[in-house]
Structures are given as structure tokens and as C-alpha cells.
Tab-separated table of C-alpha atoms in Angstrom:
chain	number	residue	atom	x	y	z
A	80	UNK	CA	-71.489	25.382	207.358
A	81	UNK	CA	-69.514	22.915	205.503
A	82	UNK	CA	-70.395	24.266	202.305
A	83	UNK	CA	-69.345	27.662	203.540
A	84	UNK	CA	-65.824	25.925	204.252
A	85	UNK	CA	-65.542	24.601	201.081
A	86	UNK	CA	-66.445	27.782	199.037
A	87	UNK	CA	-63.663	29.688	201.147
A	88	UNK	CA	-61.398	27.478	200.524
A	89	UNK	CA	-61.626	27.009	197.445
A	90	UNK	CA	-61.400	31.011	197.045
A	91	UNK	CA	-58.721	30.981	198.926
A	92	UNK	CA	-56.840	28.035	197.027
A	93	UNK	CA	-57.556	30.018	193.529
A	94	UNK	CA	-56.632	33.349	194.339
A	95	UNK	CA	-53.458	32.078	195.848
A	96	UNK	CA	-52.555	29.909	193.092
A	97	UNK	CA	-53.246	32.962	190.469
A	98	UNK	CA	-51.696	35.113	192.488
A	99	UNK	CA	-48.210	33.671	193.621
A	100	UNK	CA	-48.043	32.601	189.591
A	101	UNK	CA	-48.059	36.734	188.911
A	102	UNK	CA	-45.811	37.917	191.696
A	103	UNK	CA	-43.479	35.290	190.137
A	104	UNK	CA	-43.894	36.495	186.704
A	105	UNK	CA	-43.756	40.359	187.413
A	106	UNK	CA	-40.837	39.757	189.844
A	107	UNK	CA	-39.613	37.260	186.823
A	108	UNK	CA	-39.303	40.746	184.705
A	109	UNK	CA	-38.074	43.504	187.265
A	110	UNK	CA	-35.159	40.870	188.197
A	111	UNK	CA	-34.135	40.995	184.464
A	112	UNK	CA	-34.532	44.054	183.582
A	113	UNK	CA	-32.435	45.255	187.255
A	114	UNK	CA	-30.133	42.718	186.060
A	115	UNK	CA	-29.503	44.347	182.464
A	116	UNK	CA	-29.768	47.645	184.043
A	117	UNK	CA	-27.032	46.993	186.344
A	118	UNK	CA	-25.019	45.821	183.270
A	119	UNK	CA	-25.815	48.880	180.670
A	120	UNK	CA	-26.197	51.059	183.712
A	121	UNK	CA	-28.898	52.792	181.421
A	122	UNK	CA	-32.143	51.477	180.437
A	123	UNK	CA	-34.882	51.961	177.179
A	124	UNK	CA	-37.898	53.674	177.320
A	125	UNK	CA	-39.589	50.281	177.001
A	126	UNK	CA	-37.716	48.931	179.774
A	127	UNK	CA	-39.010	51.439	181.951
A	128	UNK	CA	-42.305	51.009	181.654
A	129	UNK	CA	-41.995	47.372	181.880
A	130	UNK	CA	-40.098	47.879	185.242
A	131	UNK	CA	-42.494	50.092	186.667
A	132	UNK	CA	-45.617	47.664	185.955
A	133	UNK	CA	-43.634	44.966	187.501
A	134	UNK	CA	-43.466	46.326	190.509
A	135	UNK	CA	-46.965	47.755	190.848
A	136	UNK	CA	-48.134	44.296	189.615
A	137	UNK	CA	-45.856	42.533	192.031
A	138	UNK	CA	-47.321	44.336	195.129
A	139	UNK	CA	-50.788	45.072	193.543
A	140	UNK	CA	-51.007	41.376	193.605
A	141	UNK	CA	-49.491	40.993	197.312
A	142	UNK	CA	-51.934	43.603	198.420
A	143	UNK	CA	-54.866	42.100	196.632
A	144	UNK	CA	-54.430	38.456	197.850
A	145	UNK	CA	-53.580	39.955	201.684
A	146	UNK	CA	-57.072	41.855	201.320
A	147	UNK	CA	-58.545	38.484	199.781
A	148	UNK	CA	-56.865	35.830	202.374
A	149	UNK	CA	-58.174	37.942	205.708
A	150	UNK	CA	-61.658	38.681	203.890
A	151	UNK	CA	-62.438	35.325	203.575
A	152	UNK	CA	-60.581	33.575	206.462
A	153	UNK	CA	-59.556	36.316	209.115
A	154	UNK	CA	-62.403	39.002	208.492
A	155	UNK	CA	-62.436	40.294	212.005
A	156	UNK	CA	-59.397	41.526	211.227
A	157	UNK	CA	-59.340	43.329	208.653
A	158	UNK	CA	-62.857	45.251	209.275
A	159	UNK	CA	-60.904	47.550	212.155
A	160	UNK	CA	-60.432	50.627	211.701
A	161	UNK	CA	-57.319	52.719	209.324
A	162	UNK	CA	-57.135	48.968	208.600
A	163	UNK	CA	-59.532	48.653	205.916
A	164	UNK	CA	-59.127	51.887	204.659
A	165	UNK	CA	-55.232	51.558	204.512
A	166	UNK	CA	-55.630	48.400	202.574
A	167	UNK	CA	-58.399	49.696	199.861
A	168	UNK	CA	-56.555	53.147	199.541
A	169	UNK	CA	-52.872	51.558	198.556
A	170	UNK	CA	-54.964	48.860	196.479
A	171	UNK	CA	-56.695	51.787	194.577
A	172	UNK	CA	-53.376	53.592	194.323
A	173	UNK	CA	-51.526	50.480	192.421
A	174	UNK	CA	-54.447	49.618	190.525
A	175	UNK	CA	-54.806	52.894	188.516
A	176	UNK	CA	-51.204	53.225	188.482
A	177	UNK	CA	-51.454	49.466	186.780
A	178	UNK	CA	-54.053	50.400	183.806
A	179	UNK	CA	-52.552	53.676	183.267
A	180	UNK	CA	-48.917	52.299	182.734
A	181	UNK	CA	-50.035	49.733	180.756
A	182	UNK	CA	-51.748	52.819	178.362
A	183	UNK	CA	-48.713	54.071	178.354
A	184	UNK	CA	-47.112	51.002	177.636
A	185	UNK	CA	-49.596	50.334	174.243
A	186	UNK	CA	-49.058	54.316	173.561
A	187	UNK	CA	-45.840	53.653	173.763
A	188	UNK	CA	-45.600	50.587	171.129
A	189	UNK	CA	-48.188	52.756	169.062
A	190	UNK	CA	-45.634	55.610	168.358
A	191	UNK	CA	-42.858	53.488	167.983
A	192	UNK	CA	-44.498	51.006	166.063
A	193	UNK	CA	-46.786	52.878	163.403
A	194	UNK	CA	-45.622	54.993	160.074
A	195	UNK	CA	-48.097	57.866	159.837
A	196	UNK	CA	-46.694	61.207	158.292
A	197	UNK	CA	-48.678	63.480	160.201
A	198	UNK	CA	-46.345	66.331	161.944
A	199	UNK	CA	-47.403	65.767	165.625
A	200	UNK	CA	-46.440	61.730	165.361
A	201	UNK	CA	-43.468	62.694	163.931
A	202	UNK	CA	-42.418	65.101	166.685
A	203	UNK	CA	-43.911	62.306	169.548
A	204	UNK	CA	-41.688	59.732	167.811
A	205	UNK	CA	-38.390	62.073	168.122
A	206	UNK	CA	-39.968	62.751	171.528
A	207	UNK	CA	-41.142	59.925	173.359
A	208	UNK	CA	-37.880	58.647	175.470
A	209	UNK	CA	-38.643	62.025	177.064
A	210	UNK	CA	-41.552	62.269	177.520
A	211	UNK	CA	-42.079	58.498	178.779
A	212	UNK	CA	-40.509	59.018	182.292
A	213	UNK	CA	-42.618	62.102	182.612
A	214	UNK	CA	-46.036	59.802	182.031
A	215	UNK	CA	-45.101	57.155	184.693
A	216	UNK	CA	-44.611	60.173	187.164
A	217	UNK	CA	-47.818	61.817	186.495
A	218	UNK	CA	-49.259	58.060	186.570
A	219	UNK	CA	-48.135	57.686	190.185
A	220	UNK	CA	-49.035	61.157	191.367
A	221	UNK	CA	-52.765	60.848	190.067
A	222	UNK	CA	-52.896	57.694	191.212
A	223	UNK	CA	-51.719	58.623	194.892
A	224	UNK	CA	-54.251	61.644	194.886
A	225	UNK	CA	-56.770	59.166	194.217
A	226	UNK	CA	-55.671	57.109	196.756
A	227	UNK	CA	-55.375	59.359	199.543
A	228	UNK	CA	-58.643	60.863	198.481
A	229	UNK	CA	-60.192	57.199	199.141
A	230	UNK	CA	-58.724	57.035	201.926
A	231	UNK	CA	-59.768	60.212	203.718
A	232	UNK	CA	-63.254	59.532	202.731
A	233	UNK	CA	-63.743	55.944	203.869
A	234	UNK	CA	-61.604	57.062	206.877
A	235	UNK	CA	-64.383	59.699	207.883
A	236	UNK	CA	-67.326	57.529	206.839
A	237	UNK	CA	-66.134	54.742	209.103
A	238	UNK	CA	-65.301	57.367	212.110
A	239	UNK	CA	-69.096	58.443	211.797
A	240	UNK	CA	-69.817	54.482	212.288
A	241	UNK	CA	-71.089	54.181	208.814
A	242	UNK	CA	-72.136	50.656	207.967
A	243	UNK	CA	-70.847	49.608	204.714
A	244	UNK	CA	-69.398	46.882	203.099
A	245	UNK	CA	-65.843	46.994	201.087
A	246	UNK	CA	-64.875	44.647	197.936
A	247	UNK	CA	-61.518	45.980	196.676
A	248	UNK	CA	-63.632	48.905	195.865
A	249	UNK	CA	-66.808	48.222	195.893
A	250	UNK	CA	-68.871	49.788	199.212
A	251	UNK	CA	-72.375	49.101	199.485
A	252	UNK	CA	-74.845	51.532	201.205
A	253	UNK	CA	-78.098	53.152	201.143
A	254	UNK	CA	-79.102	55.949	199.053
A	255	UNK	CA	-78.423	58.496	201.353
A	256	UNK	CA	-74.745	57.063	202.061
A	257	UNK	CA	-74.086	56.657	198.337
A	258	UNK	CA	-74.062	60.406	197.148
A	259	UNK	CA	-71.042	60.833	199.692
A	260	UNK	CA	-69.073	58.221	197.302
A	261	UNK	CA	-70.387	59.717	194.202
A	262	UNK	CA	-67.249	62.012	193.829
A	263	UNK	CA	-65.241	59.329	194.759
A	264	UNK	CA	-67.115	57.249	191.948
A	265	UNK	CA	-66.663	59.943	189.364
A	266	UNK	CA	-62.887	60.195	190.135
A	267	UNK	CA	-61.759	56.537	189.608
A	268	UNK	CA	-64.241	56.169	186.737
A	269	UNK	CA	-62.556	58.897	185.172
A	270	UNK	CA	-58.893	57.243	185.626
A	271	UNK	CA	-60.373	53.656	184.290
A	272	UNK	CA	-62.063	55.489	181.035
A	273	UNK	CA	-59.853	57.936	180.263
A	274	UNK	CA	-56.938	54.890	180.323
A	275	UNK	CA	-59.633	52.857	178.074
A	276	UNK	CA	-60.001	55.957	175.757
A	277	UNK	CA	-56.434	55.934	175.253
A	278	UNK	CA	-55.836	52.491	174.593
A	279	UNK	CA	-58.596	51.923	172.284
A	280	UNK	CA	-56.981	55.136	170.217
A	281	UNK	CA	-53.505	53.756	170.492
A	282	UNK	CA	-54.680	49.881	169.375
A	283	UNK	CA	-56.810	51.172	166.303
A	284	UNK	CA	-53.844	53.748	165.089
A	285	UNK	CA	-51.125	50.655	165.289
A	286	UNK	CA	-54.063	47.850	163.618
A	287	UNK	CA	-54.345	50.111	160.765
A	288	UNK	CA	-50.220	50.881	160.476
A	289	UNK	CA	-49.950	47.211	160.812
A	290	UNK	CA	-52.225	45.991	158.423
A	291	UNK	CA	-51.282	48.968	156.001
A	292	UNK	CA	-47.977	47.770	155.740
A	293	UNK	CA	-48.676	44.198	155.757
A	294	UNK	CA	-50.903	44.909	152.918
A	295	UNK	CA	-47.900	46.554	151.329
A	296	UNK	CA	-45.640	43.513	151.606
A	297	UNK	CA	-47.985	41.459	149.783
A	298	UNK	CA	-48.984	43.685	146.878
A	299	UNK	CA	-44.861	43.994	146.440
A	300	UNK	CA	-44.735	39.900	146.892
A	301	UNK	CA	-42.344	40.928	150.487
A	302	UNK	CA	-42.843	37.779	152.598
A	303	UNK	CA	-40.065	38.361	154.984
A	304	UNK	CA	-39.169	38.535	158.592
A	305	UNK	CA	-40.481	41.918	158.644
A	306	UNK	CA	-43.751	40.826	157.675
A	307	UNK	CA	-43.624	37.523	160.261
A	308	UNK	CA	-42.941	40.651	162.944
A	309	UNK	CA	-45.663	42.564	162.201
A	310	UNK	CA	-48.255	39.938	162.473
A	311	UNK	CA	-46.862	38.806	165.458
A	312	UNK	CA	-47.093	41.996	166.950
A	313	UNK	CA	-50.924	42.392	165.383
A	314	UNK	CA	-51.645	39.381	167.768
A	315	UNK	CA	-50.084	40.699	170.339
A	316	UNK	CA	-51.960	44.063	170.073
A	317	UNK	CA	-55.230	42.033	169.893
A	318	UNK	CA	-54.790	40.345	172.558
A	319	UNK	CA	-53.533	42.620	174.620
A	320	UNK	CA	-56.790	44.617	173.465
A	321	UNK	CA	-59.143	42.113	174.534
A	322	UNK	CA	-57.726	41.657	177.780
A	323	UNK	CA	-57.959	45.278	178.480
A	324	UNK	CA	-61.592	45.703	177.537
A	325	UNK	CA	-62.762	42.474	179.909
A	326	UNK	CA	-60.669	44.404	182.632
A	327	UNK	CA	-62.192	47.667	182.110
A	328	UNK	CA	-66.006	45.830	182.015
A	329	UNK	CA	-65.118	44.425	185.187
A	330	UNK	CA	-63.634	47.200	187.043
A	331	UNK	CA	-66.794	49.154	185.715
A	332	UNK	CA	-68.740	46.552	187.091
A	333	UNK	CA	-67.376	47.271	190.654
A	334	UNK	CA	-68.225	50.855	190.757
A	335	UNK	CA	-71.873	50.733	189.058
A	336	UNK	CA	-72.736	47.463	190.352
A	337	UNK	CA	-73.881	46.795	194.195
A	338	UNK	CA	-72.244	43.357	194.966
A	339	UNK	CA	-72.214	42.780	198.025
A	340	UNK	CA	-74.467	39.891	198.825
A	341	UNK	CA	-73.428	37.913	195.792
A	342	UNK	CA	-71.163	35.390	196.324
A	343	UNK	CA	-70.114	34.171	193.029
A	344	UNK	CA	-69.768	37.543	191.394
A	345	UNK	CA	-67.013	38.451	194.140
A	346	UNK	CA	-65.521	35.227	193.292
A	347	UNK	CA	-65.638	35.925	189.456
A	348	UNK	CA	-64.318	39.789	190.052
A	349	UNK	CA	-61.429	38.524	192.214
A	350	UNK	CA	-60.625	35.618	189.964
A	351	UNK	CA	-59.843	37.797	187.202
A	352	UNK	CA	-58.596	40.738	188.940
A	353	UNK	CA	-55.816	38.599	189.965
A	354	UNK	CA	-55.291	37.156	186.931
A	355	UNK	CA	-54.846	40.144	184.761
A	356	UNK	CA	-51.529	41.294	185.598
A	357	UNK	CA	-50.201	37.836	185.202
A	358	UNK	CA	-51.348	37.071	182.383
A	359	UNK	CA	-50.514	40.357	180.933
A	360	UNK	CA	-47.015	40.402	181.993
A	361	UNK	CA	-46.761	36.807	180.566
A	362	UNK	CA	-48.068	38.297	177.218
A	363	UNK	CA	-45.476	41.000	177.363
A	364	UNK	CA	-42.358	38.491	178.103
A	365	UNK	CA	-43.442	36.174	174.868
A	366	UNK	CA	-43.505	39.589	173.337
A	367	UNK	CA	-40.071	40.721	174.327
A	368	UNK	CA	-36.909	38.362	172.616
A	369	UNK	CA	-34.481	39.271	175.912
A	370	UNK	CA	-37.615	38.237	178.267
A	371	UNK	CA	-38.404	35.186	176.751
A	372	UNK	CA	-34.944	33.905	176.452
A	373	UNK	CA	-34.557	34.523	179.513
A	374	UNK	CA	-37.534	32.787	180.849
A	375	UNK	CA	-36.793	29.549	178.487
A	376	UNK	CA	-33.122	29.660	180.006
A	377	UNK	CA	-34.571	29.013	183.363
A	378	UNK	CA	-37.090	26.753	182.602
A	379	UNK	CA	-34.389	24.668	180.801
A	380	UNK	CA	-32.712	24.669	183.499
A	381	UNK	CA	-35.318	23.245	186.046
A	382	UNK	CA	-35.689	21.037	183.344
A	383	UNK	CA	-32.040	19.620	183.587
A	384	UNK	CA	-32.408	19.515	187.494
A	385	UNK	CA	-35.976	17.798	187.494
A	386	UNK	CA	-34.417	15.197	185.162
A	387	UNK	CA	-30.766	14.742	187.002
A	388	UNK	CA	-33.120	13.558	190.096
């Protein structure tokens, strides 16, 4: 029993600690961005996007360590039902609107970014401040079918009294119970690879732009700031990459995997679930010169406080 104490708390303990550090971060970038908004009283197509995924981040991760906190401490109640369906359905809903705004995010860096002569780039470079606003809608709208779709089918499983078990979105149940989540399955799969499709594309069209040019800029003997950029942003696109790919194993994982029983691969699927968007978002403000400024002005100034006591 005591070792059953210790291993929830010290769930508890982590997935708090990641997950207050995100909502700060992602609230961190939606209070800037409000702020310059506020001030231009117009906003950039990059803006955008990085104000919509702080605020699905921000409540993904409120909604992620509520579902967490009462799994692990308060269980009774959050196994009720509408309650546990309410709470997977809204978590599904953020979490593909998440990974598809952040493919629209490194589609959106891709066009901006890369030099390829091809007349369809061309066009989606003159193009894409229209067309971004019109991807973060359909993002949302898919994503809420999705989620209501979730929802209506859990709801109607668990009116029929069917016994399963809920991680995020993981359900385990018997082979009979499993084809009625198949569709369900099949949906979100599609969201998770068709997002991963997209950002694999966009990541190996701006590596090879990148590295083109920087190729360039040596043969012509160029080392300048705009070479220092590009690199810069080739690590940013790498690792941006390889935090996508770990996210899409493990969100794959979920939905092919059967988890249920096992202790510490809920703990390692939460652990970085929670982490992602933080991390990410933290990625994206050393990224951005307004962001990080911005960040290093408060920090300096917690600094001077810390100090003057």
C-alpha cells in the first residue's frame, strides 16, 4: 500500500511540475502576442498560429493534468458518467487541434522559409497570410467532429454498462467491444498521420532549401548573418522534427497498444504527453527574437528582485 502511495505521488508531483511549467510558457506567449496585438491592432500570419497553439496548449495541459490528478488520486470521481466522456472528448478535441496547428505552423515556416521556383510554391508564398486563418479553422472544426464523435460513442458504450478502461485515449476491451472503437481508431489515426505526413514533407522541403543555400554561401566564401540564420533555423527544424516523431510514436502507441494494466507505460505516456507542448512552445520562443526578449526581460527582472532581497 505504501508503495502504491509513493508511485501516485510521485505521478502526481511530475505531471504537475511539467505541467504548470507549460501553462506558464504557453500563457507566457498568448500574453505577448495579446499584448502586441493590442498595440498593432493587427497581427502576422505567424503570430496567429502561435496564438492559437497557446491557447490549445494552455488548456490541453489544464485538461490533461485535471484528467491525470483525479485518475490517480480522486478516481471515483471521475469514472461517473458524461464525466469521463466529457473529459476524454475535449482532451481529444485540443490534442488534434495541437499537432495539426503545429503542421501548420512548420508548413508555414516551410513556404516562407524555402526558395524553390516551382509555380505552385510561388503562388502558396503570395498566398499563405490567406490561406493561414482558413487552416486553423478547418483545424478546429475537424478536430471538434472528432471530438464529439468520441464523445457520442463512449457516451453510448458506457450507457450500455460497458466495462472499459480510459487513458487519455486509450480504452481497453475485449474483442468483441473493440470493433465498436475501430472507426473511432481509424478517425484519430488518420488526424495524427496525416499531420505526420505533412510535417515530414514540410521539414525535408525546408532541410534541403536550407542546406542548398548554405551550401551556396560557402562556395561564394558568404559567411554572414544570413548564413548564422539559416543554421539556426536548420536546428530548430531538427529539433522540432524529432520532437514531433517521438510524439507521433507515442500517440500511436495509445491507439494500437492495450495499456491498461501497465503501470509504468502510463507513467511514461503521460510524462511526455505533458511535456511536449512545453517544451515545444519553449523551442518556438528561443526561435522567435520578440519572444525571447521578452522572456529574458522578465527573467532579468526576477533576477533584480531575487537579488534586492
Amino acid at each position: 500500500q505504501s508503495n502504491v502511495t509513493s508511485y501516485a505521488a510521485t505521478i502526481v508531483a511530475i505531471i504537475t511540475l511539467e505541467g504548470f511549467a507549460g501553462m506558464w510558457i504557453n500563457a507566457f506567449i498568448v500574453s505577448v502576442i495579446c499584448m502586441a496585438w493590442i498595440k498593432k491592432e493587427t497581427l502576422n500570419s505567424n503570430e496567429k498560429i502561435l496564438l492559437f497553439l497557446g491557447c490549445i496548449r494552455f488548456w490541453y495541459l489544464c485538461i490533461l493534468w485535471v484528467y491525470d490528478f483525479l485518475s490517480v488520486i480522486y478516481p471515483k470521481y471521475l469514472y461517473v458518467q458524461r464525466t469521463l466522456q466529457l473529459v476524454v472528448s475535449i482532451q481529444i478535441f485540443l490534442n488534434c487541434s495541437n499537432i495539426w496547428g503545429s503542421a501548420c505552423l512548420f508548413g508555414f515556416y516551410c513556404i516562407k522559409i524555402a526558395n524553390f521556383t516551382n509555380s505552385f510554391f510561388i503562388y502558396l508564398k503570395v498566398k499563405i497570410d490567406r490561406i493561414v486563418p482558413w487552416l486553423l479553422l478547418v483545424s478546429v472544426f475537424s478536430s471538434l467532429i472528432i471530438g464529439i464523435f468520441v464523445y457520442n460513442v463512449t457516451n453510448n458504450d458506457f450507457s450500455k454498462k460497458l466495462n472499459f478502461i480510459c487513458q487519455g485515449i486509450i480504452w481497453s476491451a475485449s474483442a468483441g467491444e473493440e470493433e465498436r472503437f475501430f472507426f473511432t481508431y481509424l478517425l484519430i489515426g488518420f488526424g495524427y498521420v496525416t499531420s505526420f505526413v505533412a510535417v515530414i514533407f514540410s521539414a525535408l522541403l525546408l532541410l534541403f532549401s536550407l542546406w542548398r543555400h548554405k551550401r551556396n554561401m560557402q562556395t561564394n566564401s558568404m559567411r554572414d548573418l544570413s548564413m548564422e540564420a539559416h543554421i539556426k533555423a536548420m536546428k530548430s527544424v531538427l529539433s522540432f522534427l524529432v520532437m514531433y516523431s517521438i510524439n507521433f510514436i507515442i500517440l500511436i502507441m495509445i491507439l494500437t497498444y492495450t495499456v491498461g494494466g501497465q503501470n509504468h507505460m502510463k507513467f511514461f505516456i503521460n510524462v511526455f504527453l505533458c511535456a511536449f507542448p512545453g517544451v515545444h512552445s519553449l523551442i518556438l520562443i528561443c526561435s522567435n527574437p520578440k519572444l525571447e526578449k521578452s522572456l529574458l526581460r522578465i527573467l532579468f527582472c526576477v533576477k533584480c528582485k531575487v537579488c534586492m532581497k
